[in-house]
Amino acid sequence: MILPKSHRLTPEQVAEITAIAGEFGCKIQPIIGAVRTIYAIVGDERDELMINRLEGLDYVERIDRIQSPFKLMDRRSDLASHRIKIGGVTLGEELLVVAGQCTIDPKNPNFFYETAAAVKEAGAHVLRGGVWKPRTNPYSFQGDVKSLDILMEASRRTGLPVDAEVMEEEHIGVALAAGVNMLQVGARNALNYSLLRAIGKAVAERDTVVLLKRGLHMGPLNEFISAAEYIAAFGNPNILLCPRGTAPTLDGYRNHPDESITPLLKEKTWAPVVVDPSHSVGKASYVPACALAAVAYGADGLCIEAHVSPNQGIGDDPKQAVTPDVLKQIIGQARQLWTLRRTGGKGEKA
Ligand code: PEP
Ligand code: MN
């Protein structure tokens, strides 16, 4: 990783480092951070001669050589100072709340408009709404692209940025062209490397944020963080890691709650952690406790399914969506806990 002395290199300087790296079979990938652009050396960056030549350039401050399977997402990376912003929140400075329906019902758009207004009123910063849906049963409702118009209309009405899951490469361009601000990678696609690469390429020059769910069958945490690295490697480091329950199911819950991995993730990566309690426990009545547990464990945000009338919803909403009242209560308590966590109980901001 090349750290320049200035905020960003000139095209001539980029051409020069690209030519040097090219001689050693490597490529240069700019990664645009909030403060400065850094230049990842993609390929085998161990050649001392290449490092010496790059380090000798008068516009290069230093070369960071992190021995890590995820050198961009690693806690020790220069990107650790990168701050992700969405919905008026700078991650790490305030608890981010993403909320809304699991699934937008294209036959009943008013439910979504009402939900959107209600989650905003409850304090959410980002509106979620499923357009394309990954369903275990191939005969269940699979989503409908018409719901994208409803999602964007709700965004216009509320002023909230929106989050939607993309399941296939074709969805990415459609969602971005419509103005979706946060692309969600679902648990079933968290190890779909071609989709991760396609998302990385598509968001490279944008301020789009990616919410990467933890795969149901992911093994060590490195596998989760490496999936984020696939996206970041193309230049956009705005990635939020989202534990959402894992296998095997804990009897009575939908999955095995995994908010407790938050501190472990934070030891390895600088990426903010936004926990999804809804899919984790899978039942509305258990969601508040799981959400608060996530904040206690150090989560930077929550992604919660909410609906104005859950039993009239579709997808997961009848089972696991909380009502706006409950959402408001969760947000209020989660904020108190967040402050408590940050101040050690002294009541003032750390
Ligand atoms: C969802 O957010 O509605 C969803 C399908 O999530 P997951 O990929 O975590 O199952
Ligand atoms: Mn859902």
mmCIF file of C-alpha atoms in Angstrom, residues 50-214:
data_model
loop_
_atom_site.group_PDB
_atom_site.id
_atom_site.type_symbol
_atom_site.label_atom_id
_atom_site.label_comp_id
_atom_site.label_asym_id
_atom_site.label_seq_id
_atom_site.Cartn_x
_atom_site.Cartn_y
_atom_site.Cartn_z
ATOM 1 C CA MET A 50 10.035 -2.676 -6.350
ATOM 2 C CA ILE A 51 9.452 -1.421 -2.802
ATOM 3 C CA ASN A 52 12.763 0.455 -2.787
ATOM 4 C CA ARG A 53 12.040 2.133 -6.100
ATOM 5 C CA LEU A 54 8.573 3.204 -4.993
ATOM 6 C CA GLU A 55 9.810 4.355 -1.608
ATOM 7 C CA GLY A 56 12.488 6.411 -3.325
ATOM 8 C CA LEU A 57 9.927 8.631 -5.086
ATOM 9 C CA ASP A 58 9.821 12.060 -3.486
ATOM 10 C CA TYR A 59 5.997 12.190 -3.404
ATOM 11 C CA VAL A 60 5.693 8.893 -1.511
ATOM 12 C CA GLU A 61 5.484 9.128 2.276
ATOM 13 C CA ARG A 62 5.873 5.409 2.950
ATOM 14 C CA ILE A 63 4.920 1.944 1.822
ATOM 15 C CA ASP A 64 2.804 -0.096 4.207
ATOM 16 C CA ARG A 65 3.365 -3.794 3.959
ATOM 17 C CA ILE A 66 0.699 -5.494 6.023
ATOM 18 C CA GLN A 67 0.963 -9.253 6.124
ATOM 19 C CA SER A 68 -2.724 -9.989 6.186
ATOM 20 C CA PRO A 69 -5.166 -11.880 3.999
ATOM 21 C CA PHE A 70 -7.204 -8.656 3.942
ATOM 22 C CA LYS A 71 -4.701 -5.851 3.823
ATOM 23 C CA LEU A 72 -7.271 -3.122 3.115
ATOM 24 C CA MET A 73 -9.833 -4.202 5.694
ATOM 25 C CA ASP A 74 -7.203 -5.035 8.328
ATOM 26 C CA ARG A 75 -7.319 -3.006 11.523
ATOM 27 C CA ARG A 76 -3.681 -2.035 10.939
ATOM 28 C CA SER A 77 -4.404 -0.680 7.455
ATOM 29 C CA ASP A 78 -4.131 3.026 6.761
ATOM 30 C CA LEU A 79 -7.844 2.821 5.927
ATOM 31 C CA ALA A 80 -8.571 2.395 9.640
ATOM 32 C CA SER A 81 -9.001 6.177 9.771
ATOM 33 C CA HIS A 82 -11.582 6.055 6.942
ATOM 34 C CA ARG A 83 -15.017 7.177 8.098
ATOM 35 C CA ILE A 84 -18.155 5.894 6.407
ATOM 36 C CA LYS A 85 -21.095 8.289 6.229
ATOM 37 C CA ILE A 86 -24.714 7.633 5.398
ATOM 38 C CA GLY A 87 -28.046 9.159 6.383
ATOM 39 C CA GLY A 88 -26.336 11.975 8.269
ATOM 40 C CA VAL A 89 -24.441 9.503 10.473
ATOM 41 C CA THR A 90 -20.695 9.054 10.590
ATOM 42 C CA LEU A 91 -20.201 5.433 11.589
ATOM 43 C CA GLY A 92 -18.511 5.184 14.955
ATOM 44 C CA GLU A 93 -19.747 8.591 16.085
ATOM 45 C CA GLU A 94 -23.433 7.759 16.371
ATOM 46 C CA LEU A 95 -25.406 4.502 16.322
ATOM 47 C CA LEU A 96 -26.650 3.890 12.757
ATOM 48 C CA VAL A 97 -30.171 2.509 12.388
ATOM 49 C CA VAL A 98 -31.313 0.890 9.152
ATOM 50 C CA ALA A 99 -34.981 -0.091 9.314
ATOM 51 C CA GLY A 100 -37.917 -0.957 7.110
ATOM 52 C CA GLN A 101 -39.783 -3.856 5.609
ATOM 53 C CA CYS A 102 -38.206 -7.181 4.748
ATOM 54 C CA THR A 103 -40.117 -7.131 1.501
ATOM 55 C CA ILE A 104 -41.936 -4.402 -0.395
ATOM 56 C CA ASP A 105 -45.339 -5.640 -1.510
ATOM 57 C CA PRO A 106 -45.844 -4.222 -5.013
ATOM 58 C CA LYS A 107 -49.595 -4.759 -4.671
ATOM 59 C CA ASN A 108 -49.739 -2.665 -1.479
ATOM 60 C CA PRO A 109 -47.316 0.232 -1.885
ATOM 61 C CA ASN A 110 -49.093 2.284 0.790
ATOM 62 C CA PHE A 111 -47.895 -0.061 3.492
ATOM 63 C CA PHE A 112 -44.346 0.740 2.469
ATOM 64 C CA TYR A 113 -44.927 4.485 2.334
ATOM 65 C CA GLU A 114 -46.483 4.364 5.795
ATOM 66 C CA THR A 115 -43.668 2.182 7.117
ATOM 67 C CA ALA A 116 -41.098 4.560 5.640
ATOM 68 C CA ALA A 117 -42.632 7.593 7.364
ATOM 69 C CA ALA A 118 -42.993 5.668 10.622
ATOM 70 C CA VAL A 119 -39.410 4.364 10.751
ATOM 71 C CA LYS A 120 -38.162 7.859 10.056
ATOM 72 C CA GLU A 121 -40.297 9.174 12.886
ATOM 73 C CA ALA A 122 -38.934 6.396 15.130
ATOM 74 C CA GLY A 123 -35.383 7.616 14.456
ATOM 75 C CA ALA A 124 -34.045 5.406 11.636
ATOM 76 C CA HIS A 125 -31.408 6.920 9.345
ATOM 77 C CA VAL A 126 -31.665 4.529 6.394
ATOM 78 C CA LEU A 127 -34.806 2.907 4.970
ATOM 79 C CA ARG A 128 -34.566 -0.743 3.998
ATOM 80 C CA GLY A 129 -36.915 -2.482 1.603
ATOM 81 C CA GLY A 130 -36.539 -5.805 -0.170
ATOM 82 C CA VAL A 131 -37.043 -5.557 -3.927
ATOM 83 C CA TRP A 132 -35.501 -8.846 -5.097
ATOM 84 C CA LYS A 133 -35.838 -11.548 -2.460
ATOM 85 C CA PRO A 134 -33.770 -14.678 -1.853
ATOM 86 C CA ARG A 135 -36.344 -17.283 -0.816
ATOM 87 C CA THR A 136 -35.586 -20.759 0.439
ATOM 88 C CA ASN A 137 -38.733 -22.043 -1.253
ATOM 89 C CA PRO A 138 -38.560 -21.535 -5.041
ATOM 90 C CA TYR A 139 -42.353 -21.157 -5.162
ATOM 91 C CA SER A 140 -42.443 -18.277 -2.644
ATOM 92 C CA PHE A 141 -42.681 -14.657 -3.840
ATOM 93 C CA GLN A 142 -39.271 -13.792 -5.320
ATOM 94 C CA GLY A 143 -39.625 -10.021 -5.311
ATOM 95 C CA ASP A 144 -40.494 -7.686 -8.123
ATOM 96 C CA VAL A 145 -38.502 -4.958 -9.855
ATOM 97 C CA LYS A 146 -41.636 -2.757 -9.649
ATOM 98 C CA SER A 147 -40.888 -2.479 -5.941
ATOM 99 C CA LEU A 148 -37.798 -0.458 -6.811
ATOM 100 C CA ASP A 149 -40.012 2.467 -7.874
ATOM 101 C CA ILE A 150 -41.879 2.202 -4.580
ATOM 102 C CA LEU A 151 -38.591 2.178 -2.669
ATOM 103 C CA MET A 152 -37.337 5.292 -4.464
ATOM 104 C CA GLU A 153 -40.660 7.069 -4.076
ATOM 105 C CA ALA A 154 -40.498 6.366 -0.316
ATOM 106 C CA SER A 155 -36.976 7.753 -0.313
ATOM 107 C CA ARG A 156 -38.171 10.958 -2.004
ATOM 108 C CA ARG A 157 -41.082 11.320 0.407
ATOM 109 C CA THR A 158 -39.000 10.806 3.545
ATOM 110 C CA GLY A 159 -35.603 12.081 2.420
ATOM 111 C CA LEU A 160 -34.052 8.865 3.772
ATOM 112 C CA PRO A 161 -31.315 7.020 1.856
ATOM 113 C CA VAL A 162 -32.320 3.459 0.967
ATOM 114 C CA ASP A 163 -30.914 -0.054 1.297
ATOM 115 C CA ALA A 164 -31.877 -2.948 -0.979
ATOM 116 C CA GLU A 165 -30.417 -6.393 -1.536
ATOM 117 C CA VAL A 166 -28.943 -7.244 -4.916
ATOM 118 C CA MET A 167 -28.797 -10.934 -5.740
ATOM 119 C CA GLU A 168 -27.551 -10.996 -9.299
ATOM 120 C CA GLU A 169 -25.097 -8.966 -11.334
ATOM 121 C CA GLU A 170 -27.925 -7.443 -13.406
ATOM 122 C CA HIS A 171 -29.564 -6.072 -10.260
ATOM 123 C CA ILE A 172 -26.525 -3.950 -9.387
ATOM 124 C CA GLY A 173 -26.734 -1.515 -12.310
ATOM 125 C CA VAL A 174 -30.518 -1.304 -12.054
ATOM 126 C CA ALA A 175 -30.372 -0.487 -8.329
ATOM 127 C CA LEU A 176 -27.580 2.076 -8.725
ATOM 128 C CA ALA A 177 -29.275 3.753 -11.692
ATOM 129 C CA ALA A 178 -32.453 4.091 -9.624
ATOM 130 C CA GLY A 179 -30.455 5.771 -6.843
ATOM 131 C CA VAL A 180 -30.167 3.051 -4.180
ATOM 132 C CA ASN A 181 -27.638 4.297 -1.625
ATOM 133 C CA MET A 182 -26.815 1.063 0.179
ATOM 134 C CA LEU A 183 -26.429 -2.261 -1.594
ATOM 135 C CA GLN A 184 -27.066 -5.271 0.589
ATOM 136 C CA VAL A 185 -25.300 -8.565 0.008
ATOM 137 C CA GLY A 186 -27.453 -11.265 1.572
ATOM 138 C CA ALA A 187 -26.318 -14.168 3.718
ATOM 139 C CA ARG A 188 -26.818 -16.552 0.825
ATOM 140 C CA ASN A 189 -24.495 -14.543 -1.425
ATOM 141 C CA ALA A 190 -21.817 -13.579 1.073
ATOM 142 C CA LEU A 191 -19.428 -16.087 -0.516
ATOM 143 C CA ASN A 192 -20.487 -15.426 -4.099
ATOM 144 C CA TYR A 193 -17.149 -14.013 -5.215
ATOM 145 C CA SER A 194 -18.248 -13.067 -8.712
ATOM 146 C CA LEU A 195 -21.129 -11.012 -7.262
ATOM 147 C CA LEU A 196 -18.792 -9.422 -4.696
ATOM 148 C CA ARG A 197 -16.349 -8.494 -7.462
ATOM 149 C CA ALA A 198 -19.139 -7.093 -9.629
ATOM 150 C CA ILE A 199 -20.371 -4.959 -6.724
ATOM 151 C CA GLY A 200 -16.818 -3.784 -6.014
ATOM 152 C CA LYS A 201 -16.398 -2.687 -9.643
ATOM 153 C CA ALA A 202 -19.810 -1.020 -9.816
ATOM 154 C CA VAL A 203 -19.394 1.047 -6.643
ATOM 155 C CA ALA A 204 -15.711 1.896 -7.159
ATOM 156 C CA GLU A 205 -16.223 5.546 -8.115
ATOM 157 C CA ARG A 206 -19.312 6.159 -5.984
ATOM 158 C CA ASP A 207 -20.117 6.915 -2.381
ATOM 159 C CA THR A 208 -22.442 3.890 -2.244
ATOM 160 C CA VAL A 209 -22.267 1.879 0.986
ATOM 161 C CA VAL A 210 -22.337 -1.927 0.965
ATOM 162 C CA LEU A 211 -23.996 -3.860 3.795
ATOM 163 C CA LEU A 212 -22.369 -7.283 3.736
ATOM 164 C CA LYS A 213 -24.322 -9.907 5.655
ATOM 165 C CA ARG A 214 -22.470 -12.768 7.291
#
